[in-house]
Amino acid sequence: TTPEPTTPEPTHGEDHEAIMDKMTEPKAGGNCALCELIARKIFDKLKNNATEDEVVEEMEAACQYCPEAYRDSCVSFVDEYGKMFYEEFINDVSVHDICTYLGLCSEEFLTIVKESNLMASFLSKDVSGVECDTCTAIMELVQKEVSSNLKALESLLDGICAELPVDQDECDTTINTIFETAVNFFESYTPQELCQMLGLCSA
C-alpha cells in the first residue's frame, strides 16, 4: 500500500496554540489532522505482542455473540488468522479513512474540540479532565457516523482481508460479522452510558 502523508507533530519550542488552531480549523472536505495524529500515536502503542494477544482474545469473545451459525467458524478463523489480520490492520489501514468514517474530521467534531478542554487533555495525555458533556457529544457523533458509514467501514476491513493469504469470502464474512456484532453492542448503549464506562460521566 502507498504510505499516507503524515501529519507533522508539534515539536518543542513551537507555538502549540498556533499548531492546534491549524489542526482544528474546519476545511472543505474535513480536517483530519488532529484525529490522524492521535490515531497514529494509538496505533504505535498497539504494536506489541501483549496487545495483539488481548485483541485476538476480544475477537474470539465477540464470536460468541455472533449468529449461532457463524460461531464455530468464527472462532476457528480468529484462532488461525486473527493475529495476522490485526498486524495487517495496524500497519496498513488508512488512518485518514477511519477518521473520516467516524466523523472525527468533521466541523462538528472540531467545534466540540475547540469548545471544550479536549485539546488540553490531549496535550497533557490525561483524559480524566474531559467533561461528561464533551464525551457524550463525541460518542453521539461517532454513533451517528458509524451507522451512516457502516458499509464503507466494512469495505475498509475487506481491503485488509484482500492483503492476506486467506480465503477472501471466509475472511470478509468473519470479520464483518465480528464488526457488526461490535457495532450492535456499541449502539446498544446511550452516549452517556458509554462515557460512564470510560469513567468520564457519573452513574
mmCIF file of C-alpha atoms in Angstrom:
data_model
loop_
_atom_site.group_PDB
_atom_site.id
_atom_site.type_symbol
_atom_site.label_atom_id
_atom_site.label_comp_id
_atom_site.label_asym_id
_atom_site.label_seq_id
_atom_site.Cartn_x
_atom_site.Cartn_y
_atom_site.Cartn_z
ATOM 1 C CA THR A 1 0.000 0.000 0.000
ATOM 2 C CA THR A 2 1.065 3.588 -0.598
ATOM 3 C CA PRO A 3 2.208 5.335 2.598
ATOM 4 C CA GLU A 4 -0.167 8.057 3.746
ATOM 5 C CA PRO A 5 1.161 11.580 4.219
ATOM 6 C CA THR A 6 1.885 12.053 7.890
ATOM 7 C CA THR A 7 0.607 14.915 9.986
ATOM 8 C CA PRO A 8 3.557 16.868 11.419
ATOM 9 C CA GLU A 9 3.676 16.792 15.205
ATOM 10 C CA PRO A 10 4.277 19.926 17.265
ATOM 11 C CA THR A 11 7.908 19.982 18.379
ATOM 12 C CA HIS A 12 9.480 21.550 21.444
ATOM 13 C CA GLY A 13 9.569 25.315 21.156
ATOM 14 C CA GLU A 14 6.782 25.569 18.595
ATOM 15 C CA ASP A 15 3.652 27.559 19.339
ATOM 16 C CA HIS A 16 1.291 24.759 20.344
ATOM 17 C CA GLU A 17 -1.705 27.044 20.160
ATOM 18 C CA ALA A 18 -0.931 28.017 16.561
ATOM 19 C CA ILE A 19 -0.337 24.395 15.561
ATOM 20 C CA MET A 20 -3.534 23.212 17.219
ATOM 21 C CA ASP A 21 -5.504 26.051 15.639
ATOM 22 C CA LYS A 22 -4.464 24.689 12.248
ATOM 23 C CA MET A 23 -5.398 21.162 13.301
ATOM 24 C CA THR A 24 -8.883 22.217 14.377
ATOM 25 C CA GLU A 25 -9.603 24.643 11.545
ATOM 26 C CA PRO A 26 -12.656 23.469 9.542
ATOM 27 C CA LYS A 27 -11.852 22.814 5.879
ATOM 28 C CA ALA A 28 -13.837 21.792 2.842
ATOM 29 C CA GLY A 29 -13.877 18.001 2.876
ATOM 30 C CA GLY A 30 -12.887 17.909 6.555
ATOM 31 C CA ASN A 31 -9.740 18.427 8.578
ATOM 32 C CA CYS A 32 -8.312 15.088 9.745
ATOM 33 C CA ALA A 33 -5.005 16.380 11.098
ATOM 34 C CA LEU A 34 -5.848 16.093 14.800
ATOM 35 C CA CYS A 35 -7.560 12.702 14.539
ATOM 36 C CA GLU A 36 -4.738 11.289 12.403
ATOM 37 C CA LEU A 37 -2.122 12.483 14.891
ATOM 38 C CA ILE A 38 -3.939 10.854 17.819
ATOM 39 C CA ALA A 39 -4.734 7.677 15.859
ATOM 40 C CA ARG A 40 -1.109 7.171 14.808
ATOM 41 C CA LYS A 41 0.025 7.513 18.427
ATOM 42 C CA ILE A 42 -2.569 4.934 19.458
ATOM 43 C CA PHE A 43 -1.606 2.564 16.641
ATOM 44 C CA ASP A 44 2.080 2.842 17.573
ATOM 45 C CA LYS A 45 1.226 1.771 21.127
ATOM 46 C CA LEU A 46 -0.835 -1.157 19.836
ATOM 47 C CA LYS A 47 2.152 -2.698 18.051
ATOM 48 C CA ASN A 48 3.223 -5.141 20.736
ATOM 49 C CA ASN A 49 2.661 -8.851 21.306
ATOM 50 C CA ALA A 50 0.729 -8.446 24.561
ATOM 51 C CA THR A 51 -1.795 -6.142 22.909
ATOM 52 C CA GLU A 52 -2.088 -8.462 19.904
ATOM 53 C CA ASP A 53 -2.953 -11.355 22.199
ATOM 54 C CA GLU A 54 -5.554 -9.249 24.027
ATOM 55 C CA VAL A 55 -7.185 -8.137 20.775
ATOM 56 C CA VAL A 56 -7.326 -11.699 19.442
ATOM 57 C CA GLU A 57 -8.947 -12.793 22.727
ATOM 58 C CA GLU A 58 -11.538 -10.000 22.356
ATOM 59 C CA MET A 59 -12.203 -11.073 18.762
ATOM 60 C CA GLU A 60 -12.778 -14.638 19.957
ATOM 61 C CA ALA A 61 -15.105 -13.371 22.683
ATOM 62 C CA ALA A 62 -17.033 -11.370 20.066
ATOM 63 C CA CYS A 63 -17.516 -14.594 18.090
ATOM 64 C CA GLN A 64 -19.716 -15.865 20.934
ATOM 65 C CA TYR A 65 -22.178 -13.034 20.253
ATOM 66 C CA CYS A 66 -22.330 -13.710 16.523
ATOM 67 C CA PRO A 67 -25.279 -15.618 14.986
ATOM 68 C CA GLU A 68 -25.032 -19.268 16.041
ATOM 69 C CA ALA A 69 -24.405 -20.491 12.501
ATOM 70 C CA TYR A 70 -21.139 -18.469 12.375
ATOM 71 C CA ARG A 71 -19.753 -19.067 15.877
ATOM 72 C CA ASP A 72 -17.581 -22.145 15.347
ATOM 73 C CA SER A 73 -16.145 -20.960 12.025
ATOM 74 C CA CYS A 74 -15.596 -17.506 13.547
ATOM 75 C CA VAL A 75 -13.547 -18.915 16.441
ATOM 76 C CA SER A 76 -11.557 -21.168 14.100
ATOM 77 C CA PHE A 77 -10.756 -18.285 11.770
ATOM 78 C CA VAL A 78 -9.708 -15.981 14.615
ATOM 79 C CA ASP A 79 -7.517 -18.719 16.137
ATOM 80 C CA GLU A 80 -5.693 -19.224 12.854
ATOM 81 C CA TYR A 81 -5.663 -15.765 11.291
ATOM 82 C CA GLY A 82 -6.656 -13.269 13.988
ATOM 83 C CA LYS A 83 -3.134 -12.081 14.775
ATOM 84 C CA MET A 84 -2.253 -11.857 11.075
ATOM 85 C CA PHE A 85 -5.350 -9.720 10.412
ATOM 86 C CA TYR A 86 -4.587 -7.481 13.392
ATOM 87 C CA GLU A 87 -0.997 -6.859 12.302
ATOM 88 C CA GLU A 88 -2.071 -6.058 8.742
ATOM 89 C CA PHE A 89 -4.782 -3.716 10.038
ATOM 90 C CA ILE A 90 -2.439 -1.817 12.373
ATOM 91 C CA ASN A 91 0.262 -1.442 9.727
ATOM 92 C CA ASP A 92 -1.733 -0.760 6.570
ATOM 93 C CA VAL A 93 -5.243 0.541 7.290
ATOM 94 C CA SER A 94 -5.933 4.095 6.135
ATOM 95 C CA VAL A 95 -5.979 6.244 9.271
ATOM 96 C CA HIS A 96 -7.449 9.076 7.191
ATOM 97 C CA ASP A 97 -10.390 6.899 6.132
ATOM 98 C CA ILE A 98 -11.045 5.690 9.680
ATOM 99 C CA CYS A 99 -11.052 9.254 10.978
ATOM 100 C CA THR A 100 -13.391 10.333 8.180
ATOM 101 C CA TYR A 101 -15.867 7.469 8.633
ATOM 102 C CA LEU A 102 -16.013 8.043 12.407
ATOM 103 C CA GLY A 103 -16.844 11.720 11.900
ATOM 104 C CA LEU A 104 -13.578 12.866 13.515
ATOM 105 C CA CYS A 105 -12.595 15.144 10.623
ATOM 106 C CA SER A 106 -15.936 16.954 10.606
ATOM 107 C CA GLU A 107 -16.658 20.533 11.562
ATOM 108 C CA GLU A 108 -18.962 19.175 14.271
ATOM 109 C CA PHE A 109 -16.080 17.303 15.931
ATOM 110 C CA LEU A 110 -13.650 20.208 15.560
ATOM 111 C CA THR A 111 -16.203 22.518 17.165
ATOM 112 C CA ILE A 112 -16.509 20.140 20.120
ATOM 113 C CA VAL A 113 -12.713 20.139 20.470
ATOM 114 C CA LYS A 114 -12.487 23.939 20.366
ATOM 115 C CA GLU A 115 -15.326 24.499 22.833
ATOM 116 C CA SER A 116 -14.006 22.017 25.408
ATOM 117 C CA ASN A 117 -10.770 21.234 27.199
ATOM 118 C CA LEU A 118 -10.186 18.243 24.930
ATOM 119 C CA MET A 119 -7.046 19.748 23.423
ATOM 120 C CA ALA A 120 -5.544 20.383 26.851
ATOM 121 C CA SER A 121 -6.314 16.770 27.808
ATOM 122 C CA PHE A 122 -4.624 15.543 24.620
ATOM 123 C CA LEU A 123 -1.515 17.617 25.220
ATOM 124 C CA SER A 124 -1.282 16.519 28.868
ATOM 125 C CA LYS A 125 -2.111 12.891 27.919
ATOM 126 C CA ASP A 126 -4.735 12.873 30.679
ATOM 127 C CA VAL A 127 -8.302 12.185 29.540
ATOM 128 C CA SER A 128 -9.649 12.302 33.090
ATOM 129 C CA GLY A 129 -10.175 16.038 32.655
ATOM 130 C CA VAL A 130 -12.588 15.586 29.754
ATOM 131 C CA GLU A 131 -16.049 16.819 30.735
ATOM 132 C CA CYS A 132 -19.023 14.452 30.645
ATOM 133 C CA ASP A 133 -20.833 16.691 28.137
ATOM 134 C CA THR A 134 -17.817 16.639 25.810
ATOM 135 C CA CYS A 135 -17.526 12.856 25.951
ATOM 136 C CA THR A 136 -21.267 12.451 25.381
ATOM 137 C CA ALA A 137 -21.221 14.784 22.364
ATOM 138 C CA ILE A 138 -18.329 12.844 20.789
ATOM 139 C CA MET A 139 -19.961 9.462 21.438
ATOM 140 C CA GLU A 140 -23.212 10.693 19.939
ATOM 141 C CA LEU A 141 -21.352 11.903 16.849
ATOM 142 C CA VAL A 142 -19.397 8.646 16.453
ATOM 143 C CA GLN A 143 -22.536 6.518 16.859
ATOM 144 C CA LYS A 144 -24.270 8.557 14.169
ATOM 145 C CA GLU A 145 -21.318 8.381 11.763
ATOM 146 C CA VAL A 146 -20.666 4.660 12.288
ATOM 147 C CA SER A 147 -24.308 3.961 11.471
ATOM 148 C CA SER A 148 -24.124 6.132 8.341
ATOM 149 C CA ASN A 149 -20.775 4.699 7.176
ATOM 150 C CA LEU A 150 -21.221 1.032 8.103
ATOM 151 C CA LYS A 151 -20.713 -0.238 4.552
ATOM 152 C CA ALA A 152 -17.671 1.972 3.993
ATOM 153 C CA LEU A 153 -16.094 0.705 7.221
ATOM 154 C CA GLU A 154 -16.804 -2.889 6.188
ATOM 155 C CA SER A 155 -15.146 -2.217 2.826
ATOM 156 C CA LEU A 156 -12.110 -0.919 4.710
ATOM 157 C CA LEU A 157 -11.928 -4.219 6.601
ATOM 158 C CA ASP A 158 -12.477 -6.196 3.390
ATOM 159 C CA GLY A 159 -9.442 -4.401 1.981
ATOM 160 C CA ILE A 160 -7.344 -5.814 4.827
ATOM 161 C CA CYS A 161 -8.649 -9.323 4.046
ATOM 162 C CA ALA A 162 -7.588 -8.838 0.430
ATOM 163 C CA GLU A 163 -3.973 -8.405 1.562
ATOM 164 C CA LEU A 164 -3.888 -11.701 3.466
ATOM 165 C CA PRO A 165 -3.220 -15.255 2.186
ATOM 166 C CA VAL A 166 -6.661 -16.439 3.290
ATOM 167 C CA ASP A 167 -9.976 -17.394 1.715
ATOM 168 C CA GLN A 168 -11.439 -13.977 0.898
ATOM 169 C CA ASP A 169 -15.089 -14.912 1.368
ATOM 170 C CA GLU A 170 -14.377 -16.532 4.729
ATOM 171 C CA CYS A 171 -12.319 -13.551 5.891
ATOM 172 C CA ASP A 172 -14.873 -10.974 4.723
ATOM 173 C CA THR A 173 -17.773 -12.866 6.308
ATOM 174 C CA THR A 174 -15.991 -13.483 9.623
ATOM 175 C CA ILE A 175 -14.507 -10.022 10.074
ATOM 176 C CA ASN A 176 -17.697 -8.242 9.006
ATOM 177 C CA THR A 177 -19.777 -10.413 11.341
ATOM 178 C CA ILE A 178 -17.464 -9.584 14.261
ATOM 179 C CA PHE A 179 -17.546 -5.910 13.283
ATOM 180 C CA GLU A 180 -21.343 -5.794 13.019
ATOM 181 C CA THR A 181 -21.622 -7.550 16.397
ATOM 182 C CA ALA A 182 -19.300 -4.942 17.951
ATOM 183 C CA VAL A 183 -21.272 -2.104 16.346
ATOM 184 C CA ASN A 184 -24.553 -3.520 17.652
ATOM 185 C CA PHE A 185 -23.008 -3.688 21.128
ATOM 186 C CA PHE A 186 -21.705 -0.110 20.807
ATOM 187 C CA GLU A 187 -25.079 1.174 19.621
ATOM 188 C CA SER A 188 -26.995 -0.670 22.342
ATOM 189 C CA TYR A 189 -25.726 1.899 24.860
ATOM 190 C CA THR A 190 -26.536 5.590 25.051
ATOM 191 C CA PRO A 191 -23.653 8.058 24.685
ATOM 192 C CA GLN A 192 -23.991 8.809 28.410
ATOM 193 C CA GLU A 193 -23.694 5.123 29.317
ATOM 194 C CA LEU A 194 -20.583 4.729 27.145
ATOM 195 C CA CYS A 195 -18.968 7.692 28.868
ATOM 196 C CA GLN A 196 -19.885 6.219 32.258
ATOM 197 C CA MET A 197 -17.942 3.084 31.241
ATOM 198 C CA LEU A 198 -14.949 5.315 30.500
ATOM 199 C CA GLY A 199 -15.303 6.966 33.904
ATOM 200 C CA LEU A 200 -15.990 10.386 32.362
ATOM 201 C CA CYS A 201 -19.633 10.613 33.437
ATOM 202 C CA SER A 202 -21.043 9.767 36.845
ATOM 203 C CA ALA A 203 -23.619 6.997 37.045
#
